CSV table of C-alpha atoms in Angstrom, one decimal:
chain,number,residue,atom,x,y,z
A,1,MET,CA,46.8,41.8,5.8
A,2,LYS,CA,45.7,41.0,9.4
A,3,THR,CA,42.5,43.0,8.8
A,4,PHE,CA,41.8,40.9,5.7
A,5,PHE,CA,42.2,37.6,7.5
A,6,ARG,CA,40.0,38.8,10.4
A,7,THR,CA,37.4,39.9,8.0
A,8,ALA,CA,37.5,36.6,6.1
A,9,THR,CA,37.3,34.6,9.3
A,10,VAL,CA,34.2,36.6,10.5
A,11,ALA,CA,32.6,36.0,7.1
A,12,ALA,CA,33.2,32.3,7.3
A,13,VAL,CA,31.7,32.1,10.7
A,14,LEU,CA,28.6,34.1,9.6
A,15,LEU,CA,28.2,31.8,6.6
A,16,ALA,CA,28.5,28.7,8.7
A,17,ALA,CA,25.9,30.0,11.1
A,18,ALA,CA,23.4,31.2,8.4
A,19,PRO,CA,20.1,29.3,8.5
A,20,VAL,CA,19.5,26.7,5.8
A,21,LYS,CA,17.3,28.2,3.1
A,22,ALA,CA,14.0,26.4,3.0
A,23,ALA,CA,13.1,24.7,-0.3
A,24,GLU,CA,10.1,22.8,-1.6
A,25,ILE,CA,9.9,19.0,-1.7
A,26,THR,CA,7.5,17.5,-4.2
A,27,VAL,CA,5.8,14.1,-3.6
A,28,CYS,CA,3.4,12.8,-6.2
A,29,ILE,CA,0.5,10.4,-5.4
A,30,TRP,CA,-2.1,8.8,-7.5
A,31,GLY,CA,-4.9,6.4,-6.6
A,32,SER,CA,-8.3,5.3,-7.6
A,33,LEU,CA,-10.1,8.4,-6.4
A,34,THR,CA,-12.9,7.3,-8.7
A,35,GLY,CA,-13.5,4.0,-10.5
A,36,PRO,CA,-13.9,0.4,-9.5
A,37,ASP,CA,-11.4,0.5,-6.7
A,38,ALA,CA,-12.5,3.7,-5.1
A,39,LEU,CA,-13.8,2.1,-1.9
A,40,VAL,CA,-10.1,1.7,-0.8
A,41,ASN,CA,-8.8,5.1,-1.9
A,42,GLY,CA,-8.3,6.3,1.6
A,43,ILE,CA,-4.7,5.1,1.1
A,44,SER,CA,-4.0,7.9,-1.3
A,45,TYR,CA,-5.8,10.6,0.7
A,46,ALA,CA,-4.0,9.6,3.9
A,47,ALA,CA,-0.5,9.6,2.4
A,48,ARG,CA,-1.2,13.2,1.3
A,49,ASP,CA,-2.7,14.1,4.6
A,50,TYR,CA,0.3,12.9,6.6
A,51,LEU,CA,2.6,15.1,4.5
A,52,GLU,CA,0.2,18.0,5.0
A,53,PHE,CA,0.2,17.2,8.8
A,54,LEU,CA,4.0,17.7,8.7
A,55,ASN,CA,3.6,21.0,6.9
A,56,GLN,CA,1.2,22.2,9.5
A,57,THR,CA,3.0,20.9,12.6
A,58,LYS,CA,6.7,20.9,11.7
A,59,GLY,CA,7.0,23.2,8.8
A,60,GLY,CA,7.3,20.2,6.5
A,61,ILE,CA,10.2,17.7,6.4
A,62,ALA,CA,13.3,19.0,8.1
A,63,GLY,CA,11.9,22.5,7.8
A,64,HIS,CA,11.2,22.3,4.0
A,65,LYS,CA,7.6,22.5,2.9
A,66,VAL,CA,6.2,19.4,1.1
A,67,ARG,CA,4.2,20.0,-2.1
A,68,THR,CA,1.9,17.0,-2.6
A,69,VAL,CA,0.3,16.4,-6.0
A,70,LEU,CA,-2.7,14.0,-5.7
A,71,LEU,CA,-4.0,12.6,-9.0
A,72,ASP,CA,-6.8,10.2,-10.0
A,73,GLY,CA,-5.7,7.0,-11.8
A,74,ARG,CA,-9.3,5.7,-12.0
A,75,TYR,CA,-7.8,2.2,-12.1
A,76,LYS,CA,-7.2,2.7,-15.8
A,77,LEU,CA,-3.8,1.7,-17.1
A,78,ASP,CA,-3.4,4.5,-19.7
A,79,GLU,CA,-4.4,7.1,-17.0
A,80,GLU,CA,-1.9,5.6,-14.5
A,81,LEU,CA,0.9,5.7,-17.1
A,82,ARG,CA,0.2,9.3,-17.9
A,83,ASN,CA,0.1,10.1,-14.2
A,84,TYR,CA,3.5,8.6,-13.7
A,85,ARG,CA,5.1,10.6,-16.5
A,86,ARG,CA,3.6,13.8,-15.1
A,87,CYS,CA,4.9,13.0,-11.6
A,88,VAL,CA,8.4,12.3,-12.9
A,89,ASP,CA,8.8,14.9,-15.6
A,90,ARG,CA,6.5,17.9,-15.0
A,91,GLU,CA,6.2,17.7,-11.2
A,92,GLN,CA,9.8,16.6,-10.6
A,93,ALA,CA,8.7,14.5,-7.7
A,94,VAL,CA,11.3,13.0,-5.5
A,95,PHE,CA,9.0,10.2,-4.5
A,96,VAL,CA,6.1,8.7,-6.4
A,97,ASN,CA,3.2,6.8,-4.7
A,98,GLY,CA,1.3,4.8,-7.3
A,99,TRP,CA,-1.5,2.3,-7.4
A,100,SER,CA,-2.3,-0.9,-9.4
A,101,THR,CA,-0.4,-4.1,-10.1
A,102,GLY,CA,-0.8,-3.6,-13.8
A,103,ALA,CA,0.7,-0.1,-13.7
A,104,ALA,CA,3.6,-1.1,-11.5
A,105,LYS,CA,4.5,-4.0,-13.8
A,106,ALA,CA,4.2,-1.9,-16.9
A,107,LEU,CA,6.4,0.8,-15.4
A,108,ARG,CA,9.2,-1.3,-14.0
A,109,ASP,CA,11.7,-0.5,-16.7
A,110,GLN,CA,10.8,3.2,-16.7
A,111,ILE,CA,11.2,3.4,-12.9
A,112,ASN,CA,14.6,1.9,-13.2
A,113,GLN,CA,15.6,4.3,-16.0
A,114,ASP,CA,14.2,7.3,-14.2
A,115,ALA,CA,15.7,6.1,-10.9
A,116,VAL,CA,12.8,7.5,-8.9
A,117,PRO,CA,11.7,5.9,-5.6
A,118,PHE,CA,8.2,4.3,-6.2
A,119,ILE,CA,5.8,2.8,-3.7
A,120,THR,CA,3.0,0.8,-5.2
A,121,GLN,CA,-0.3,-0.4,-3.6
A,122,SER,CA,0.3,-3.7,-5.4
A,123,GLY,CA,1.4,-6.7,-3.4
A,124,ALA,CA,2.6,-8.7,-6.3
A,125,GLY,CA,5.6,-10.8,-5.3
A,126,GLU,CA,7.5,-10.2,-8.5
A,127,LEU,CA,7.7,-6.5,-7.7
A,128,VAL,CA,9.8,-7.3,-4.6
A,129,ASP,CA,13.2,-7.6,-6.3
A,130,PRO,CA,15.8,-5.4,-4.7
A,131,LYS,CA,18.5,-6.4,-7.2
A,132,ASN,CA,16.5,-5.9,-10.4
A,133,LEU,CA,14.0,-3.4,-9.1
A,134,PRO,CA,16.0,-1.2,-6.7
A,135,TYR,CA,13.6,1.7,-6.7
A,136,MET,CA,10.3,-0.3,-6.2
A,137,PHE,CA,8.7,-0.7,-2.8
A,138,ILE,CA,5.5,-2.2,-1.4
A,139,PRO,CA,3.8,-1.6,2.0
A,140,GLY,CA,3.3,-5.1,3.3
A,141,PRO,CA,3.1,-8.9,2.7
A,142,THR,CA,2.8,-9.9,-0.9
A,143,TYR,CA,-0.4,-11.3,-2.4
A,144,GLU,CA,1.2,-14.7,-2.7
A,145,GLN,CA,2.3,-14.7,0.9
A,146,GLN,CA,-1.2,-13.8,2.0
A,147,ILE,CA,-2.9,-16.5,-0.1
A,148,ILE,CA,-0.4,-19.1,1.3
A,149,ILE,CA,-1.2,-18.0,4.8
A,150,ALA,CA,-4.9,-18.7,4.2
A,151,LEU,CA,-4.1,-22.1,2.6
A,152,ARG,CA,-2.0,-23.1,5.6
A,153,ALA,CA,-4.7,-22.1,8.0
A,154,ALA,CA,-7.2,-24.1,6.0
A,155,ALA,CA,-5.0,-27.2,6.1
A,156,LYS,CA,-4.2,-26.8,9.8
A,157,SER,CA,-7.9,-26.8,10.6
A,158,GLY,CA,-8.4,-30.0,8.6
A,159,GLY,CA,-9.5,-28.6,5.3
A,160,LYS,CA,-9.1,-30.6,2.1
A,161,ARG,CA,-10.3,-28.5,-0.7
A,162,ALA,CA,-9.7,-24.8,-1.5
A,163,VAL,CA,-10.6,-22.3,-4.2
A,164,ILE,CA,-8.8,-19.1,-5.3
A,165,LEU,CA,-11.4,-16.8,-6.8
A,166,PHE,CA,-9.6,-14.1,-8.8
A,167,PRO,CA,-10.3,-11.3,-11.3
A,168,ASP,CA,-9.2,-11.3,-14.9
A,169,ASN,CA,-6.3,-8.8,-14.6
A,170,GLU,CA,-2.7,-8.7,-13.3
A,171,TYR,CA,-3.9,-8.1,-9.8
A,172,GLY,CA,-5.7,-11.5,-9.9
A,173,ARG,CA,-3.9,-13.6,-12.4
A,174,GLY,CA,-0.3,-12.9,-11.3
A,175,PRO,CA,-0.4,-14.1,-7.7
A,176,THR,CA,-2.9,-16.9,-8.4
A,177,GLY,CA,-0.6,-18.3,-11.1
A,178,ILE,CA,2.4,-18.2,-8.9
A,179,VAL,CA,0.7,-19.9,-5.9
A,180,ARG,CA,-0.7,-22.5,-8.2
A,181,GLN,CA,2.7,-23.3,-9.8
A,182,SER,CA,4.4,-23.3,-6.4
A,183,GLY,CA,2.9,-26.6,-5.4
A,184,GLU,CA,2.2,-25.3,-1.9
A,185,ALA,CA,-1.4,-26.5,-2.0
A,186,GLU,CA,-0.3,-30.0,-2.8
A,187,ARG,CA,2.3,-30.0,-0.1
A,188,LEU,CA,-0.4,-29.1,2.3
A,189,GLY,CA,-2.6,-31.9,1.1
A,190,LEU,CA,-5.2,-29.5,-0.4
A,191,LYS,CA,-7.0,-30.0,-3.7
A,192,LEU,CA,-6.9,-26.6,-5.3
A,193,GLU,CA,-9.3,-25.1,-7.8
A,194,THR,CA,-8.9,-21.6,-9.4
A,195,ILE,CA,-11.8,-19.7,-10.8
A,196,GLU,CA,-11.7,-16.4,-12.7
A,197,PHE,CA,-14.2,-13.6,-13.0
A,198,PRO,CA,-14.4,-10.2,-14.7
A,199,PHE,CA,-12.9,-7.6,-12.4
A,200,ASP,CA,-15.8,-5.2,-12.7
A,201,ALA,CA,-18.5,-7.9,-12.8
A,202,GLN,CA,-21.7,-7.1,-10.8
A,203,ASP,CA,-22.9,-10.7,-10.9
A,204,ILE,CA,-20.8,-13.8,-10.5
A,205,THR,CA,-23.5,-16.3,-9.6
A,206,ALA,CA,-22.3,-18.7,-12.2
A,207,GLN,CA,-18.9,-18.8,-10.6
A,208,MET,CA,-20.5,-19.4,-7.2
A,209,LEU,CA,-22.4,-22.3,-8.5
A,210,ARG,CA,-19.1,-23.9,-9.7
A,211,ILE,CA,-17.6,-23.2,-6.3
A,212,LYS,CA,-20.6,-24.8,-4.5
A,213,ALA,CA,-20.3,-27.9,-6.7
A,214,PHE,CA,-16.6,-28.2,-5.7
A,215,ASP,CA,-17.6,-28.0,-2.0
A,216,PRO,CA,-14.4,-26.2,-0.7
A,217,ASP,CA,-13.4,-25.6,2.9
A,218,LEU,CA,-11.9,-22.3,1.9
A,219,VAL,CA,-12.6,-19.8,-0.8
A,220,PHE,CA,-9.8,-17.1,-1.0
A,221,VAL,CA,-10.9,-14.0,-2.9
A,222,GLN,CA,-7.9,-12.4,-4.5
A,223,GLY,CA,-9.6,-9.1,-4.8
A,224,SER,CA,-10.3,-5.8,-3.1
A,225,THR,CA,-13.4,-4.7,-1.1
A,226,PRO,CA,-15.6,-4.2,-4.2
A,227,GLN,CA,-14.9,-7.7,-5.5
A,228,VAL,CA,-15.6,-9.3,-2.1
A,229,LEU,CA,-18.9,-7.5,-1.8
A,230,VAL,CA,-20.0,-9.1,-5.1
A,231,ALA,CA,-18.6,-12.5,-4.1
A,232,LEU,CA,-20.3,-12.7,-0.7
A,233,ARG,CA,-23.6,-11.3,-2.0
A,234,ASP,CA,-23.8,-14.0,-4.8
A,235,ALA,CA,-22.4,-16.7,-2.4
A,236,ALA,CA,-25.4,-16.1,-0.2
A,237,LYS,CA,-27.7,-16.5,-3.2
A,238,VAL,CA,-26.5,-20.0,-3.8
A,239,GLY,CA,-26.3,-21.0,-0.1
A,240,LEU,CA,-22.5,-20.6,0.5
A,241,PRO,CA,-21.8,-19.2,3.9
A,242,ALA,CA,-19.4,-16.3,4.4
A,243,SER,CA,-17.4,-18.3,6.9
A,244,LYS,CA,-15.9,-20.3,4.0
A,245,PHE,CA,-14.5,-17.1,2.5
A,246,ALA,CA,-11.3,-15.2,3.2
A,247,GLY,CA,-9.5,-12.3,1.6
A,248,SER,CA,-6.3,-10.3,1.7
A,249,ALA,CA,-5.6,-7.1,3.5
A,250,ASN,CA,-7.2,-5.2,0.6
A,251,SER,CA,-10.5,-6.7,1.4
A,252,LEU,CA,-11.0,-5.5,4.9
A,253,GLY,CA,-13.3,-2.6,4.2
A,254,PRO,CA,-16.1,-1.7,6.6
A,255,ALA,CA,-18.4,-1.5,3.6
A,256,ILE,CA,-18.5,-5.4,3.7
A,257,PRO,CA,-20.5,-5.8,6.9
A,258,LYS,CA,-22.3,-2.5,6.5
A,259,GLN,CA,-23.7,-3.4,3.1
A,260,LEU,CA,-24.1,-7.2,3.5
A,261,GLY,CA,-25.2,-7.5,7.1
A,262,ALA,CA,-25.8,-11.2,8.0
A,263,ALA,CA,-24.5,-12.4,4.7
A,264,ALA,CA,-21.0,-11.2,5.8
A,265,GLU,CA,-20.9,-12.9,9.2
A,266,GLY,CA,-17.9,-15.1,9.6
A,267,TYR,CA,-15.9,-13.7,6.6
A,268,ARG,CA,-12.2,-13.5,7.4
A,269,ALA,CA,-9.5,-11.1,6.1
A,270,LEU,CA,-5.9,-10.5,6.9
A,271,VAL,CA,-5.0,-7.4,9.0
A,272,VAL,CA,-1.7,-5.7,8.3
A,273,PHE,CA,-2.5,-2.2,9.5
A,274,SER,CA,-4.3,-1.1,12.6
A,275,ASP,CA,-7.9,0.1,12.2
A,276,PHE,CA,-9.0,3.7,12.2
A,277,GLY,CA,-9.9,4.6,15.8
A,278,SER,CA,-7.4,2.3,17.4
A,279,GLN,CA,-5.8,3.5,20.6
A,280,ILE,CA,-2.4,4.1,19.1
A,281,PRO,CA,-0.1,7.1,18.9
A,282,ALA,CA,-0.7,7.5,15.1
A,283,MET,CA,-4.4,7.9,15.8
A,284,GLU,CA,-3.6,10.8,18.1
A,285,GLN,CA,-1.8,12.5,15.2
A,286,ILE,CA,-4.8,12.0,13.0
A,287,LYS,CA,-7.2,13.4,15.6
A,288,GLN,CA,-5.0,16.4,15.9
A,289,PHE,CA,-5.1,16.8,12.1
A,290,MET,CA,-8.9,16.4,12.0
A,291,LYS,CA,-9.3,19.4,14.3
A,292,THR,CA,-8.6,21.7,11.4
A,293,ASN,CA,-8.9,19.5,8.3
A,294,GLU,CA,-11.5,17.2,6.7
A,295,VAL,CA,-10.6,13.5,6.4
A,296,GLU,CA,-12.0,11.9,3.3
A,297,LYS,CA,-12.1,8.3,4.6
A,298,LYS,CA,-12.1,6.8,8.1
A,299,ASP,CA,-11.1,3.2,7.7
A,300,VAL,CA,-8.2,0.8,7.8
A,301,PHE,CA,-7.0,1.9,4.3
A,302,TYR,CA,-6.6,5.4,5.6
A,303,MET,CA,-4.3,4.0,8.3
A,304,ARG,CA,-2.3,2.3,5.6
A,305,GLY,CA,-1.8,5.6,3.7
A,306,TRP,CA,-0.8,7.3,6.9
A,307,PHE,CA,1.8,4.6,7.3
A,308,GLU,CA,3.1,5.2,3.8
A,309,GLY,CA,3.3,8.9,4.5
A,310,ILE,CA,5.4,8.2,7.6
A,311,VAL,CA,8.0,6.0,5.8
A,312,MET,CA,8.3,8.2,2.7
A,313,ALA,CA,8.8,11.2,5.0
A,314,ARG,CA,11.5,9.4,7.0
A,315,ALA,CA,13.5,8.5,3.9
A,316,ILE,CA,13.3,12.0,2.6
A,317,GLU,CA,14.2,13.5,5.9
A,318,ALA,CA,17.3,11.2,6.1
A,319,ALA,CA,18.4,12.2,2.6
A,320,VAL,CA,18.1,15.9,3.5
A,321,ALA,CA,20.1,15.4,6.6
A,322,LYS,CA,22.8,13.7,4.6
A,323,ASN,CA,23.0,16.9,2.5
A,324,GLY,CA,23.6,19.1,5.5
A,325,GLY,CA,19.9,19.9,6.0
A,326,LYS,CA,19.5,21.3,2.5
A,327,VAL,CA,17.3,19.9,-0.3
A,328,PRO,CA,19.6,18.7,-3.1
A,329,GLU,CA,19.2,20.9,-6.2
A,330,ASP,CA,19.9,18.0,-8.5
A,331,ILE,CA,16.6,16.0,-8.6
A,332,ALA,CA,18.4,12.9,-9.8
A,333,ALA,CA,20.8,13.0,-6.9
A,334,PHE,CA,18.0,13.7,-4.5
A,335,ARG,CA,16.0,10.7,-5.8
A,336,LYS,CA,19.0,8.4,-5.5
A,337,SER,CA,19.7,9.5,-2.0
A,338,VAL,CA,16.0,9.1,-0.9
A,339,ARG,CA,16.1,5.6,-2.4
A,340,ASN,CA,19.2,4.7,-0.5
A,341,GLU,CA,17.7,6.0,2.8
A,342,MET,CA,14.5,4.1,2.1
A,343,VAL,CA,16.4,0.9,2.0
A,344,GLY,CA,18.2,1.9,5.2
A,345,LEU,CA,14.9,2.3,7.2
A,346,LYS,CA,14.9,-0.2,10.0
A,347,ASN,CA,12.9,-0.5,13.2
A,348,VAL,CA,10.8,2.5,12.2
A,349,ASP,CA,8.2,3.5,14.7
A,350,THR,CA,4.9,3.8,12.7
A,351,GLY,CA,2.9,5.0,15.6
A,352,GLY,CA,1.4,1.6,16.2
A,353,ILE,CA,-0.1,1.2,12.7
A,354,THR,CA,2.2,-1.8,12.2
A,355,PRO,CA,5.0,-3.4,14.2
A,356,PRO,CA,8.3,-1.5,13.5
A,357,ALA,CA,8.8,-1.2,9.8
A,358,ASP,CA,11.9,-2.4,7.9
A,359,TYR,CA,12.5,-1.5,4.3
A,360,SER,CA,15.8,-3.3,3.9
A,361,ASN,CA,13.9,-5.9,1.9
A,362,HIS,CA,11.7,-3.3,0.1
A,363,GLN,CA,8.6,-4.7,1.8
A,364,GLY,CA,8.0,-2.6,4.9
A,365,THR,CA,6.3,-5.3,7.0
A,366,THR,CA,5.7,-8.9,6.5
A,367,GLN,CA,3.5,-9.3,9.7
A,368,ALA,CA,-0.2,-9.8,9.8
A,369,ARG,CA,-3.2,-10.8,11.9
A,370,VAL,CA,-6.5,-12.3,11.1
A,371,ALA,CA,-9.8,-10.5,11.4
A,372,VAL,CA,-13.3,-12.1,11.3
A,373,ILE,CA,-16.7,-10.3,11.0
A,374,LYS,CA,-18.6,-10.9,14.2
A,375,ASN,CA,-21.9,-9.1,14.9
A,376,GLY,CA,-21.3,-6.7,12.0
A,377,GLU,CA,-17.8,-5.7,12.9
A,378,PHE,CA,-14.3,-6.8,11.9
A,379,VAL,CA,-12.6,-8.3,15.0
A,380,ALA,CA,-8.9,-9.0,15.0
A,381,VAL,CA,-8.1,-12.4,16.5
A,382,GLY,CA,-4.7,-13.7,17.5
A,383,ASP,CA,-1.3,-12.1,17.6
A,384,TRP,CA,0.9,-10.7,14.8
A,385,PHE,CA,2.6,-13.4,12.8
A,386,ASP,CA,5.2,-13.3,10.1
A,387,ALA,CA,3.9,-13.9,6.6
A,388,ARG,CA,7.1,-15.1,5.1
């Protein structure tokens, strides 16, 4: 009997000391790898690259290799919806990184039903709803917050008239409608005009003539880099200076000064994420990764994707730690745990890409700076300020 108990004790000690068996963790990402929003797709490539960086330098997350599935949504709603179902059902992803406002809104109920952590590139304010959308996350200030920042800046500098120029989709109509209905412009003493244009339009001269007739102090383009390129090009045609125009953090692409030259001088955009090449710790990681890997895009959007990779990995790592260092076999339980740990992320060091991140409000960061194009380059001016 003593021999039995000694044997059992030795076995228990050996089991307790046995290394945790490595498992595979799947993260699914889709973006506009092609299509009308492809200029900003560095976000998706970088999120994948950060997870691969962890595979190459740390053996993955908590010693478990990450399998990253990268898909092309082409900024087409039906394609994005198919990608989502593939990510959740076939790939069994524990975290899904999606793209457009239209897709995020269309998928709200499915994301709740599937109970899968989902980070969208949309900044639509209605998606930040921890109570009713507990699995939905965004990376930074909402579109509405960014527009209001621009309106407040215009009013502070003595402006009296403002225009929101927006595309004919959810990305444009949603936040524009909310800001218009909020009455914020009226409270600021601004006369507000809203003008719509086709999202994929290559000529909006007619809209620019309407804007010129209104004679605004500010034209906020609720669009991405491709839409700003068209807007500033056609503004120059009718004699509207770029200095009247401002845009969100999605319209900070280096293609703007590169393609437009002098026609872009004075254009302003919000900065939420540090630029590629900044002297920050995250850039040192990227340089290390670049020694043995190709980087698809080298711009501010790539930095945003690296940021998203950091926060997704931190939430997954915390969930694995809660499970004794093992990857939960039940994907539903794993997803729920990752969601809970995502909400618990506070004061996260993002390597200088942003101030410390906090996902308790599902928003990551609400801080921003302003950048203006001077001599062909975006130059950040001023300190970080809170967008709320």
